[in-house]
mmCIF file of C-alpha atoms and ligand atoms in Angstrom:
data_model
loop_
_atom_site.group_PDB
_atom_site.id
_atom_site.type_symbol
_atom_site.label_atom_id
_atom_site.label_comp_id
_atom_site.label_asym_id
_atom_site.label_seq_id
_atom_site.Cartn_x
_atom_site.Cartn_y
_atom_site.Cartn_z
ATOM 1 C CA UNK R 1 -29.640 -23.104 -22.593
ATOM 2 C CA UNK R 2 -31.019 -21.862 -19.266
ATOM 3 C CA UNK R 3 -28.305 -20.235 -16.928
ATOM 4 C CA UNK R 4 -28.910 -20.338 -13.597
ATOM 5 C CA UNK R 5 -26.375 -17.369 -12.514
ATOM 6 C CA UNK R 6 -28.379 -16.567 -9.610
ATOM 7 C CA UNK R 7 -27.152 -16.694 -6.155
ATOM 8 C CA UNK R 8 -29.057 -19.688 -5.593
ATOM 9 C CA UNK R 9 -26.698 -21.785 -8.090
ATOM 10 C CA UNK R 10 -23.544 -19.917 -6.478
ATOM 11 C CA UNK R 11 -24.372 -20.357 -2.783
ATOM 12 C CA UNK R 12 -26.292 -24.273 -2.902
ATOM 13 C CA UNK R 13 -25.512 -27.342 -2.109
ATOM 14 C CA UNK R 14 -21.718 -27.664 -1.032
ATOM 15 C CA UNK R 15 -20.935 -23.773 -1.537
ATOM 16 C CA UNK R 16 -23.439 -23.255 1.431
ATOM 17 C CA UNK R 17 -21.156 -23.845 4.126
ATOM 18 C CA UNK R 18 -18.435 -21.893 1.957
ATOM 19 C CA UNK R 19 -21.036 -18.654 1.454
ATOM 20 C CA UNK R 20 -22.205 -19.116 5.204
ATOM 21 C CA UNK R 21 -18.610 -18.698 6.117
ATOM 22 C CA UNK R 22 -17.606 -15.884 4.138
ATOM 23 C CA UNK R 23 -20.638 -14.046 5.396
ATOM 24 C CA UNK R 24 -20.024 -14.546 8.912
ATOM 25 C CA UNK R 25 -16.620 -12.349 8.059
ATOM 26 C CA UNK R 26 -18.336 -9.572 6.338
ATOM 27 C CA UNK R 27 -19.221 -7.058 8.997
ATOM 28 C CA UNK R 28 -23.129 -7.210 9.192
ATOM 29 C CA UNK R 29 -23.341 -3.457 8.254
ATOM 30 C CA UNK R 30 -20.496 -3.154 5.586
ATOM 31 C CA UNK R 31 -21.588 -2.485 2.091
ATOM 32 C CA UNK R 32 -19.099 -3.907 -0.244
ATOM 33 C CA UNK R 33 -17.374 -1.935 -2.661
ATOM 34 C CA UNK R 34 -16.341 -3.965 -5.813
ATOM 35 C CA UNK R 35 -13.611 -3.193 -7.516
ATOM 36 C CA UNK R 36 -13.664 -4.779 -10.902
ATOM 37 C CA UNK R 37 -16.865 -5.638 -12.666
ATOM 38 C CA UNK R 38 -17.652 -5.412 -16.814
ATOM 39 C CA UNK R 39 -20.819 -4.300 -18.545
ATOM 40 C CA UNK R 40 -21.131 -4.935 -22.362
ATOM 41 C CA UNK R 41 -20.123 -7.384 -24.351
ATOM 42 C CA UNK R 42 -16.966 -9.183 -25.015
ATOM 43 C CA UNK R 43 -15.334 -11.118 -28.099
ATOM 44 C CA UNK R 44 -15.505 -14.268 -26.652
ATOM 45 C CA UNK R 45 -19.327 -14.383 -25.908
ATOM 46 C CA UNK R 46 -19.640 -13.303 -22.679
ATOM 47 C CA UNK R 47 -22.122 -10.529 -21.756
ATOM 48 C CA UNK R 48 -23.534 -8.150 -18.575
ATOM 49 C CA UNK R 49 -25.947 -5.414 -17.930
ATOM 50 C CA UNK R 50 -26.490 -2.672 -15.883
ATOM 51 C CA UNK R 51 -29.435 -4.736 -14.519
ATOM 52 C CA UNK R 52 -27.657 -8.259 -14.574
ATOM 53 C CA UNK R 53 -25.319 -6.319 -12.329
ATOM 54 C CA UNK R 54 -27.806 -4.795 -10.197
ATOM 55 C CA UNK R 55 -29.710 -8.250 -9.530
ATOM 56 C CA UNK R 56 -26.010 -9.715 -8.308
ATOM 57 C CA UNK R 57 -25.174 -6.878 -6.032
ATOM 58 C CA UNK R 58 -28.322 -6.890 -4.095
ATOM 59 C CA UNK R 59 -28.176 -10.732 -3.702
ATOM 60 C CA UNK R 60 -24.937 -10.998 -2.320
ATOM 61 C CA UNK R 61 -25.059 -7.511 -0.413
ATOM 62 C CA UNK R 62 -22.879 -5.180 -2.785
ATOM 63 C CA UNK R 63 -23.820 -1.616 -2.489
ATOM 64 C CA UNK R 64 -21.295 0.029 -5.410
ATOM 65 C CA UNK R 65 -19.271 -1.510 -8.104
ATOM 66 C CA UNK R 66 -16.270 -0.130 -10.423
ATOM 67 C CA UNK R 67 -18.007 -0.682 -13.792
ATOM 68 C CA UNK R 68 -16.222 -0.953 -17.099
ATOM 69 C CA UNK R 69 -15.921 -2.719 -21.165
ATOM 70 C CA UNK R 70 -14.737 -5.884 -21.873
ATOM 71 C CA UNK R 71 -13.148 -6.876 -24.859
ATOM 72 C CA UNK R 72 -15.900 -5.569 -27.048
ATOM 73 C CA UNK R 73 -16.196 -7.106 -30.796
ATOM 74 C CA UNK R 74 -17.772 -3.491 -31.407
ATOM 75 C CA UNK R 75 -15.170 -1.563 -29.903
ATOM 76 C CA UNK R 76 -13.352 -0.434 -33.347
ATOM 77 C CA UNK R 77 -11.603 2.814 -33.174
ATOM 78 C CA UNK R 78 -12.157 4.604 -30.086
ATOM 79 C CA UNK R 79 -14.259 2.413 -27.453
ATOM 80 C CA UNK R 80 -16.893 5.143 -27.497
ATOM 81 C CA UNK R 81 -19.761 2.726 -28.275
ATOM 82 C CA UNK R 82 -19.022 0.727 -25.431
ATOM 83 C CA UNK R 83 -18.085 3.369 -23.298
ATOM 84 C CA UNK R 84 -21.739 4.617 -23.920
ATOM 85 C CA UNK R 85 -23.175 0.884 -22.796
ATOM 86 C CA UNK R 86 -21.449 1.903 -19.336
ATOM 87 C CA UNK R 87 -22.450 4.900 -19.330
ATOM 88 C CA UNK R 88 -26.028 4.761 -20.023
ATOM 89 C CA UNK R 89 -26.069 1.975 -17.127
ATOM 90 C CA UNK R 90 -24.393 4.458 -14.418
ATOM 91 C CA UNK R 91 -27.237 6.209 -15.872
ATOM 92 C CA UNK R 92 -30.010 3.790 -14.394
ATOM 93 C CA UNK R 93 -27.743 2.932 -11.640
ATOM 94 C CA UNK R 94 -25.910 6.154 -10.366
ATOM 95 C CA UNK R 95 -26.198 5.062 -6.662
ATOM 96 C CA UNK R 96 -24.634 1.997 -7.938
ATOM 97 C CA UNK R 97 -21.748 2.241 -10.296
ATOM 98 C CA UNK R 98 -18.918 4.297 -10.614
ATOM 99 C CA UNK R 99 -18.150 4.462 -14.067
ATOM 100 C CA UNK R 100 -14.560 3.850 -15.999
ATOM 101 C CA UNK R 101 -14.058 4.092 -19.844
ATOM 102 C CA UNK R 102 -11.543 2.203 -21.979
ATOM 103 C CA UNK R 103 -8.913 2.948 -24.742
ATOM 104 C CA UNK R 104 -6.827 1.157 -26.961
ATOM 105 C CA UNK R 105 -3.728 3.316 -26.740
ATOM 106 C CA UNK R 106 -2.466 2.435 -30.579
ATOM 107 C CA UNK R 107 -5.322 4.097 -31.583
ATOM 108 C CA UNK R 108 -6.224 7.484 -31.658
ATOM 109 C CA UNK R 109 -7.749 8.444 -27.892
ATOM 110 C CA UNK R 110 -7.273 12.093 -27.390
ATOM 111 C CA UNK R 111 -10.664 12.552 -28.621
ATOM 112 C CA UNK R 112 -12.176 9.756 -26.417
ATOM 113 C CA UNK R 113 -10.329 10.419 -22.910
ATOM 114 C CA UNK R 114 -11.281 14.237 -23.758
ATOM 115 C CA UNK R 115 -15.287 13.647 -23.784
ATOM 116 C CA UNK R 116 -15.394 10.739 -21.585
ATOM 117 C CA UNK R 117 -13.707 13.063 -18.600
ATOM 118 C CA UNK R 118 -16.131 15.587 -19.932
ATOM 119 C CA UNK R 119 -18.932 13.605 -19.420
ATOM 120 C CA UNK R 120 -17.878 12.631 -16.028
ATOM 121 C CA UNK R 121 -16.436 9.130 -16.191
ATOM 122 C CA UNK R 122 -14.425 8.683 -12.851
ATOM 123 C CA UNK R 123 -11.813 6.297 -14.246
ATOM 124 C CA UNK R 124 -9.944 4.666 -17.044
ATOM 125 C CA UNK R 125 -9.634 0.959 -17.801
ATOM 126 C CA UNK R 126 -6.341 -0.310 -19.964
ATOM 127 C CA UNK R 127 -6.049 -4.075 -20.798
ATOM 128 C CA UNK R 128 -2.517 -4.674 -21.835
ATOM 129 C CA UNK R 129 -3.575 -8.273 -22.933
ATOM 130 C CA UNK R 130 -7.012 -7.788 -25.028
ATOM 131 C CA UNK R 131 -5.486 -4.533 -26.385
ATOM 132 C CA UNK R 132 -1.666 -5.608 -27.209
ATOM 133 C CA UNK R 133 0.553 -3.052 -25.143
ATOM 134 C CA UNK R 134 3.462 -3.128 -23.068
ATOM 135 C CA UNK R 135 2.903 -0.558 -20.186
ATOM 136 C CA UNK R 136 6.103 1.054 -20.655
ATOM 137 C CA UNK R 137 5.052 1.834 -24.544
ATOM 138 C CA UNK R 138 4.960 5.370 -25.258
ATOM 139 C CA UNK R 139 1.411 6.329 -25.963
ATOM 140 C CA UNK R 140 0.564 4.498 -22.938
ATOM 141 C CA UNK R 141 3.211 6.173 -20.605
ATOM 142 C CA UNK R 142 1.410 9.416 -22.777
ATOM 143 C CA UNK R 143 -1.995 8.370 -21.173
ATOM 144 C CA UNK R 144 -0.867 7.551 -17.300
ATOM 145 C CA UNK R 145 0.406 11.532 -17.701
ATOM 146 C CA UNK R 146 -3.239 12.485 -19.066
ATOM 147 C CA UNK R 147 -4.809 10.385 -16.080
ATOM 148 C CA UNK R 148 -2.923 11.959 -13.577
ATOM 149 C CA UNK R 149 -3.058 15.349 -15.189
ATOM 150 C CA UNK R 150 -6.979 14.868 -14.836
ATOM 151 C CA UNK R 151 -6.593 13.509 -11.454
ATOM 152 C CA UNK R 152 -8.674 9.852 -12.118
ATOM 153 C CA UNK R 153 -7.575 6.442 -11.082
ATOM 154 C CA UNK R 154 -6.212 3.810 -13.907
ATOM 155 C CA UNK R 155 -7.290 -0.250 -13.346
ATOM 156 C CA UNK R 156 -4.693 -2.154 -15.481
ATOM 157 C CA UNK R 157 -5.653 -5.654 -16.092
ATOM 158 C CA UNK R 158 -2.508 -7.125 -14.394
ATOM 159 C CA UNK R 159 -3.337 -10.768 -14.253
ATOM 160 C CA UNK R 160 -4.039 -13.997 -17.153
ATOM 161 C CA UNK R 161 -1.867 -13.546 -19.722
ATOM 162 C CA UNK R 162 0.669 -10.902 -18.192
ATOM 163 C CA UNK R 163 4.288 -11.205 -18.369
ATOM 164 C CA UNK R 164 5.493 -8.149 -18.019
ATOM 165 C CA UNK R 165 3.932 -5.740 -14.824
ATOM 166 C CA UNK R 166 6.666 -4.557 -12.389
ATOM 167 C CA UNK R 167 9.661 -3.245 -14.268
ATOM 168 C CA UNK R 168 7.931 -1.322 -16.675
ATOM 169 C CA UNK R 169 5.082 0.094 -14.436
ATOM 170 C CA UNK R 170 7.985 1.368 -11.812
ATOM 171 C CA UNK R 171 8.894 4.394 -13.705
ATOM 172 C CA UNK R 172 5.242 6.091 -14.103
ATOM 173 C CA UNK R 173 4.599 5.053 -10.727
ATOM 174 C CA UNK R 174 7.877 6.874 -9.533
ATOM 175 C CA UNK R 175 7.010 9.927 -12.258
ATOM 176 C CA UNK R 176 3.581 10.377 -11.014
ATOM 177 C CA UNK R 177 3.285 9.819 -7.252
ATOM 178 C CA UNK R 178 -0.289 11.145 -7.243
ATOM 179 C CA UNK R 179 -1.653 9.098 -9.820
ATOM 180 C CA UNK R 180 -3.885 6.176 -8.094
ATOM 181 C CA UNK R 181 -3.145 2.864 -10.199
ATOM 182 C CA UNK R 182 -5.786 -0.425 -9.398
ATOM 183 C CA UNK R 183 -3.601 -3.135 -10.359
ATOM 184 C CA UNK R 184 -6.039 -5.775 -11.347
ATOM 185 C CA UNK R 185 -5.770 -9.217 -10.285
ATOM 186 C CA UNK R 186 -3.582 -7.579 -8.052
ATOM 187 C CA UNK R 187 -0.615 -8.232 -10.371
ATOM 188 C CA UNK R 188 -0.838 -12.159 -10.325
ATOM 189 C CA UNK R 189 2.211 -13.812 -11.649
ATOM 190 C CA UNK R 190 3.926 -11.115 -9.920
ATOM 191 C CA UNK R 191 2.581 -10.174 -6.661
ATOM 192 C CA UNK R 192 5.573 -10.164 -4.700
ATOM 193 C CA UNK R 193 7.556 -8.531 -6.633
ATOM 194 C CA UNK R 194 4.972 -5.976 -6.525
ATOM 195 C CA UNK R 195 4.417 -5.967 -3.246
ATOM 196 C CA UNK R 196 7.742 -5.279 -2.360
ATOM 197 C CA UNK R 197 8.263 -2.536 -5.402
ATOM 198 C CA UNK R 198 4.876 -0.680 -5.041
ATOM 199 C CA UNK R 199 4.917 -0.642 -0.911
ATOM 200 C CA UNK R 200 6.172 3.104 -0.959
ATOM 201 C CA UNK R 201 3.569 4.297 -3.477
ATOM 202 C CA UNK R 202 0.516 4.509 -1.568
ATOM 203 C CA UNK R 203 -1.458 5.748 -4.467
ATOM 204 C CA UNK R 204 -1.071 1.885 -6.072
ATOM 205 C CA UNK R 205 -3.832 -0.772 -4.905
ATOM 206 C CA UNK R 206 -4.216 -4.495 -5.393
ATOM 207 C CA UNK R 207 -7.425 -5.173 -6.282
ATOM 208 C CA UNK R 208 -8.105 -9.160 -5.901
ATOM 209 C CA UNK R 209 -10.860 -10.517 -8.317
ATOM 210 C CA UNK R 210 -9.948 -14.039 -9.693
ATOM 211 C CA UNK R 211 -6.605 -14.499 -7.742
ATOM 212 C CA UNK R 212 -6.641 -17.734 -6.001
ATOM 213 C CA UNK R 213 -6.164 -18.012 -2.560
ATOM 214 C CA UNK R 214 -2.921 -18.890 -2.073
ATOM 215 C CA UNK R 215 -1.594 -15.940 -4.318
ATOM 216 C CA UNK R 216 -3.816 -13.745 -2.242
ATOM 217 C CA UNK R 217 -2.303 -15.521 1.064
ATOM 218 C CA UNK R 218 1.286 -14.333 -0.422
ATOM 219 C CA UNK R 219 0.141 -10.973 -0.375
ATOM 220 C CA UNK R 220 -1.672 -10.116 2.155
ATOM 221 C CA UNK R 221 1.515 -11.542 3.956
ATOM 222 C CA UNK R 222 3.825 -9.326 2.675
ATOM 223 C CA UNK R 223 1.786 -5.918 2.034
ATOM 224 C CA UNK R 224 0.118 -3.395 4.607
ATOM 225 C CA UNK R 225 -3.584 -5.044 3.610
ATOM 226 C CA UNK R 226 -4.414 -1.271 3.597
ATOM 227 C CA UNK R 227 -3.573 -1.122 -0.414
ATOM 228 C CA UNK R 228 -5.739 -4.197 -1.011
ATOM 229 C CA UNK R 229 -8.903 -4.032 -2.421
ATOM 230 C CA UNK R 230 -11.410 -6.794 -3.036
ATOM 231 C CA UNK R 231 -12.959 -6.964 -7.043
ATOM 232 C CA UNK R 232 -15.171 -9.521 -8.193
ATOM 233 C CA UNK R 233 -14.422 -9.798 -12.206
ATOM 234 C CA UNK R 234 -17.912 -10.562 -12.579
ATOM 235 C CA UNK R 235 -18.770 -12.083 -15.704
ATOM 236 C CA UNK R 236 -15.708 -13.994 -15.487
ATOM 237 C CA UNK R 237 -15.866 -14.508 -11.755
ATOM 238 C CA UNK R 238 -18.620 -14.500 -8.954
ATOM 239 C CA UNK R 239 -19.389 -12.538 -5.635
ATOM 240 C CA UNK R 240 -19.350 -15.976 -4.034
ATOM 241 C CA UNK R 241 -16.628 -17.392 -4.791
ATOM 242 C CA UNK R 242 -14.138 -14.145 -5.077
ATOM 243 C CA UNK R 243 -15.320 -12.832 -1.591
ATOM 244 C CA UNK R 244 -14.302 -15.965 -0.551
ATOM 245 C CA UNK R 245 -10.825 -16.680 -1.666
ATOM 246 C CA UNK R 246 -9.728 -13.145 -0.340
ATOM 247 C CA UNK R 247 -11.467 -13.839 2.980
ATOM 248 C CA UNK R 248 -9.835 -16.898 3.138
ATOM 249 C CA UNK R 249 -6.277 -16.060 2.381
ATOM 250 C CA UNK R 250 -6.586 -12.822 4.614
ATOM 251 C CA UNK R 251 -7.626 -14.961 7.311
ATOM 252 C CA UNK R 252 -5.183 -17.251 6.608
ATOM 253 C CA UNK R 253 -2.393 -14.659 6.425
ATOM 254 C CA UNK R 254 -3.406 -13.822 9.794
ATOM 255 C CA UNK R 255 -4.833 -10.249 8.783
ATOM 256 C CA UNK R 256 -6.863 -8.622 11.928
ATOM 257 C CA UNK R 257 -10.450 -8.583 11.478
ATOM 258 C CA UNK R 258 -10.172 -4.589 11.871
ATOM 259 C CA UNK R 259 -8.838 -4.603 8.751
ATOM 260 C CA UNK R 260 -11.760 -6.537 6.640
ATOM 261 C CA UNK R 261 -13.603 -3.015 6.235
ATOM 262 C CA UNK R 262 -10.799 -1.230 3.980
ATOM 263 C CA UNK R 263 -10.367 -4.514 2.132
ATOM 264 C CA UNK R 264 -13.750 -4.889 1.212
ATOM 265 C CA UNK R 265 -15.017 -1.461 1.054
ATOM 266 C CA UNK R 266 -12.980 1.740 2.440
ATOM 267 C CA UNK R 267 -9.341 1.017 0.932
ATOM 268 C CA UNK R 268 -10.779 2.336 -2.758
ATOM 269 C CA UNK R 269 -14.387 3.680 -1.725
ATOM 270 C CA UNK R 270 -12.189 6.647 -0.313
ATOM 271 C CA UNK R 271 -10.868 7.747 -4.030
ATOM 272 C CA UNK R 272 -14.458 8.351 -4.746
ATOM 273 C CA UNK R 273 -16.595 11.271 -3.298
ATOM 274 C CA UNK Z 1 -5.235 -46.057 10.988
ATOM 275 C CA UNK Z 2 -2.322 -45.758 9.851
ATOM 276 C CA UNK Z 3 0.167 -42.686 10.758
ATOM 277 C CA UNK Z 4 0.491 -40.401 8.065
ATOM 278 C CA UNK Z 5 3.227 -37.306 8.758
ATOM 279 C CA UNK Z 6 2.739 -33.839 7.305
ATOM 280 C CA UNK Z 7 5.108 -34.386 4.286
ATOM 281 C CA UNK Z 8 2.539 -37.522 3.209
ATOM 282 C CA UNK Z 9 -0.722 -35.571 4.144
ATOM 283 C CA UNK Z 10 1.010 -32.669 1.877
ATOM 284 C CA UNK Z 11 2.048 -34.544 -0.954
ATOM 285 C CA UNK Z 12 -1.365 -35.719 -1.302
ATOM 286 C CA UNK Z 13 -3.198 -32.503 -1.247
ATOM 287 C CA UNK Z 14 -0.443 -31.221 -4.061
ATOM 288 C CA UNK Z 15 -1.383 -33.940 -6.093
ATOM 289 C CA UNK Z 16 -5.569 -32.470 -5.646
ATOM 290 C CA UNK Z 17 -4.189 -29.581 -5.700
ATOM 291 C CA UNK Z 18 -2.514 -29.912 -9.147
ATOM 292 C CA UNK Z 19 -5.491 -31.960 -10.931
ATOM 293 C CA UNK Z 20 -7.531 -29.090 -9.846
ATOM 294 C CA UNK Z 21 -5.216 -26.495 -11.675
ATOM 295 C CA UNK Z 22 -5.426 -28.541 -14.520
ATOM 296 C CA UNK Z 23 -9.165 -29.295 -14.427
ATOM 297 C CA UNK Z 24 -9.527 -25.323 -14.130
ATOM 298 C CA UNK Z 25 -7.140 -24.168 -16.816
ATOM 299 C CA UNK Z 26 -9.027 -26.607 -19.289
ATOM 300 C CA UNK Z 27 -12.688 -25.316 -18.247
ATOM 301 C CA UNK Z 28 -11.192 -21.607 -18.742
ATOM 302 C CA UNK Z 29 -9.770 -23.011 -22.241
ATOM 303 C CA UNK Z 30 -12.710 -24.055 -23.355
ATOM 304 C CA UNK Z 31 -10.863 -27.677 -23.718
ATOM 305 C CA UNK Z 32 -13.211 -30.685 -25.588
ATOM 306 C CA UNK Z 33 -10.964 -32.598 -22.785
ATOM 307 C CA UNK Z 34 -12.436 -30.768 -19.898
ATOM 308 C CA UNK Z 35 -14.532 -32.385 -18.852
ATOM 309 C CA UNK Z 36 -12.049 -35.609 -18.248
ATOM 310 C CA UNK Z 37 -9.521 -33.145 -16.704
ATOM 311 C CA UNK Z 38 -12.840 -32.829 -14.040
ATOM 312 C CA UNK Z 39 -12.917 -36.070 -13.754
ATOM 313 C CA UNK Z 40 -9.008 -36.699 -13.113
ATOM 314 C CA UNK Z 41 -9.450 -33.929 -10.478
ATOM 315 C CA UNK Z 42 -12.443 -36.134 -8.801
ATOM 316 C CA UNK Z 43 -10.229 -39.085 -9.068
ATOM 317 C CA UNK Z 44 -7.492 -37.530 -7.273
ATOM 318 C CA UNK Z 45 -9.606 -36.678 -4.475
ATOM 319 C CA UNK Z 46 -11.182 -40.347 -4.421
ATOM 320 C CA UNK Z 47 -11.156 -42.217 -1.304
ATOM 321 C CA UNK Z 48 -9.626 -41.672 2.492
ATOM 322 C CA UNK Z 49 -6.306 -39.265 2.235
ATOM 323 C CA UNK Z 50 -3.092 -40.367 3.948
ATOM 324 C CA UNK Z 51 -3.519 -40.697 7.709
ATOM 325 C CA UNK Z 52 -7.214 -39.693 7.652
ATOM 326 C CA UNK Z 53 -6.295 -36.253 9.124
ATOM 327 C CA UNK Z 54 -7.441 -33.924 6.153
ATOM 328 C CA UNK Z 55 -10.705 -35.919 5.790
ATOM 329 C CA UNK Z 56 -12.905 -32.674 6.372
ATOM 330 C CA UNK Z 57 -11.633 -30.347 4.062
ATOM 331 C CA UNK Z 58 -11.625 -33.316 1.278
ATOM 332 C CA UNK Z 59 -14.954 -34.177 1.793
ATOM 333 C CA UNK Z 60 -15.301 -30.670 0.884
ATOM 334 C CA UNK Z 61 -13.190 -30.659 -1.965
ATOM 335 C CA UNK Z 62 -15.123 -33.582 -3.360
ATOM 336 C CA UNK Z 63 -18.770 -32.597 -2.729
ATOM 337 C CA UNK Z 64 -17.322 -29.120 -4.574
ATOM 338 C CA UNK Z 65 -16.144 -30.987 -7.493
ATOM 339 C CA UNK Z 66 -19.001 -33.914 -7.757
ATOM 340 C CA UNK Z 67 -21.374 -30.320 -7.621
ATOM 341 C CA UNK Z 68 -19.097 -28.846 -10.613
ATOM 342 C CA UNK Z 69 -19.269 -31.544 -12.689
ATOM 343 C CA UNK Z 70 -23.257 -31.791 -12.784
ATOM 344 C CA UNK Z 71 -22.979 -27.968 -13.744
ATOM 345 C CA UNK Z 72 -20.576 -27.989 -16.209
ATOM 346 C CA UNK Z 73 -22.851 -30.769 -17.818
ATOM 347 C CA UNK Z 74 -25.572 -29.214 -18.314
ATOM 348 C CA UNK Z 75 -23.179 -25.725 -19.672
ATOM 349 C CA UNK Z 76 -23.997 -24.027 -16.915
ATOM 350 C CA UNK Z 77 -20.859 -22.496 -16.357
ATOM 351 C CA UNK Z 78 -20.758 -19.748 -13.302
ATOM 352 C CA UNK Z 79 -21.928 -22.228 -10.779
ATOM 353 C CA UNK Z 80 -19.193 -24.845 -12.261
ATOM 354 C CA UNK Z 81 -16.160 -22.983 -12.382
ATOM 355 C CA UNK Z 82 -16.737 -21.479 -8.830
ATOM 356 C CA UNK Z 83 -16.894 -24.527 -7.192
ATOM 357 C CA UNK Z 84 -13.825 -25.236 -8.667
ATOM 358 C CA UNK Z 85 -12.060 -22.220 -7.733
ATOM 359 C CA UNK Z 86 -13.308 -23.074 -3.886
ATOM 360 C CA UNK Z 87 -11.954 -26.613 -4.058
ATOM 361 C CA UNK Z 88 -8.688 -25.279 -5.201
ATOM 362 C CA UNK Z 89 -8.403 -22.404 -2.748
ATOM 363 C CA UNK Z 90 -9.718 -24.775 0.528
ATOM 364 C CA UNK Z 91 -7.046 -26.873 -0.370
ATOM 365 C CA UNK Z 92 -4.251 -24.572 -1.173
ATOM 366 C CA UNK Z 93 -4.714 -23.087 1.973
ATOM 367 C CA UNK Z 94 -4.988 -26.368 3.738
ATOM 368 C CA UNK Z 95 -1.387 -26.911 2.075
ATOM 369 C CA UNK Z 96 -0.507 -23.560 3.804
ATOM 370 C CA UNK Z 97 -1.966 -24.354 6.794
ATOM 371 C CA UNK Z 98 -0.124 -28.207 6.868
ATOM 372 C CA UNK Z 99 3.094 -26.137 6.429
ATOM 373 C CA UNK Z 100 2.874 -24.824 9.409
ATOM 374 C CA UNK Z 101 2.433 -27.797 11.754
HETATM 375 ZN ZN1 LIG B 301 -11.870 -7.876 -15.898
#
């Protein structure tokens, strides 16, 4: 079956007046910075490359992109195969992608997080979901330490699926003030909650990919939109439609324009040199 | 026309609003019923809304869904599930926006 993924498909017919207006609030020379993209492959089918990436950027005007695994069938022990995949595409890419690696924190990942930093990865990736954790469990409270002992940023998938974000994030947050969290999806279910617990921890983010609008409008109501980034999720979501629910509900929320540059680009972009 | 206040024109784009959800959760899902949950959401959209107020932004929501359904049919799934999430955000923040009025 023949995909047709390409901008063309995402911006025609009744999304042009939708991708018309979401341009026309994207200064015209801001690069966006995405937050939340995937390269590999994932258990249930779903695939991207380095290239496939590329191709998307440059259509819909993205200059870098936080790359990372998905739920890869060949992940087994230690992620390192698919932590490779990444790697060899910031490889091709380096303007393009900044690079995180992924762990399963049951597992053994001393070895991993060692030669991944190593290497030069700029970030880690935990999915509480995919990978079966609570954040306050242990080994994973062990690995938030390591990440802010080796000073890089940690995207937690905080949206489908979570139940528990908040309450047991609060105490690494309050632990390790200088470790920069992404919260992914931008915490969903729990946004508010977040909002209101995380507002005196600059060093935490909301990064927006796949949160609909009205969850989006919630937040950028009640937090500075300074600590809000803008992800796209791509394969599971789309530059199209993503830049346009967060466009939407910022505008709706009544956020200044002055502030669509940090959202889309300068918020996060600033973490990385 | 007839007069339609902002609790009618809101209850109306709650029920769009909610087919949508439903429509969306069941594409995600992988559902064999999807595509009639698409098809409920089209429904729900079908014909003039209360008042005739919120016309533009369901003509939207319809040509967004019509658009998704062609897509989905021929498993083309980006361009399908999209459009969905636009119809759904347009008219949660048209809710959003009615609340204030
Ligand atoms: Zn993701």
């Amino acid at each position: 079956m023949e995909q047709r993924h390409g901008i063309e498909a995402l911006t025609s017919g009744a999304m042009a007046s939708v991708w018309e207006w979401t341009k026309s609030k994207i200064p015209s020379d801001l690069g966006v910075f995405d937050a939340h993209a995937h390269i590999g492959v994932d258990i249930d089918g779903r695939t991207m490359t380095g290239e496939g990436m590329r191709e998307r950027m440059q259509a819909a005007g993205i200059v870098q992109s936080i790359v990372f695994p998905l739920n890869d069938p060949n992940a087994r022990d230690d992620y390192s195969g698919p932590n490779d995949v990444v790697w060899s595409a910031y490889e091709d890419y380096p303007d393009l992608f900044v690079p995180f690696f992924r762990l399963n924190p049951h597992l053994d990942y001393d070895g991993e997080f060692a030669r991944c930093i190593e290497r030069g990865f700029e970030g880690l990736k935990l999915h509480p979901v995919s990978q079966e954790f609570e954040l306050d469990n242990p080994k994973v409270v062990r690995l938030f330490g390591m990440a802010a002992g080796a000073n890089i940023p940690v995207l937690i998938h905080a949206g489908f699926a979570m139940q528990r974000i908040v309450e047991p994030l609060l105490p690494t947050v309050e632990k390790h003030p200088n470790l920069r969290l992404i919260l992914g999806h931008a915490a969903m279910v729990e946004t508010l909650e977040a909002a209101r617990q995380f507002e005196g921890h600059p060093n935490v983010l909301f990064e927006t990919s796949v949160v609909q609008a009205k969850d989006l409008y919630v937040l950028f109501s009640s937090l500075d939109p300074g600590r809000i980034s803008y992800g796209s999720d791509i394969p599971y979501g789309d530059y199209p439609s993503t830049l346009h629910a967060t466009l939407a509900a910022a505008d709706a929320a009544g956020v200044p324009d002055e502030h669509i540059p940090g959202i889309l680009s300068g918020n996060i972009r600033r973490w990385f040199g | 026309m007839e007069y339609a206040g902002v609790q009618l024109r809101t209850g109306h784009l709650l029920r769009v609003h909610g087919y949508l959800n439903m429509a969306i959760l069941s594409m995600w899902m992988r559902s064999p019923r999807a595509d009639v949950l698409m098809g409920m959401a089209e429904a729900s959209a079908r014909g003039r809304g209360p008042g005739g107020s919120d016309e533009e932004l369901l003509e939207r929501v319809r040509a967004l869904i019509l658009e998704s359904r062609e897509y989905f049919a021929e498993d083309d799934f980006p361009p399908a599930i999209g459009r969905m999430r636009v119809a759904q955000d347009l008219t949660s923040l048209g809710i959003i926006r009615l609340a204030g009025e």
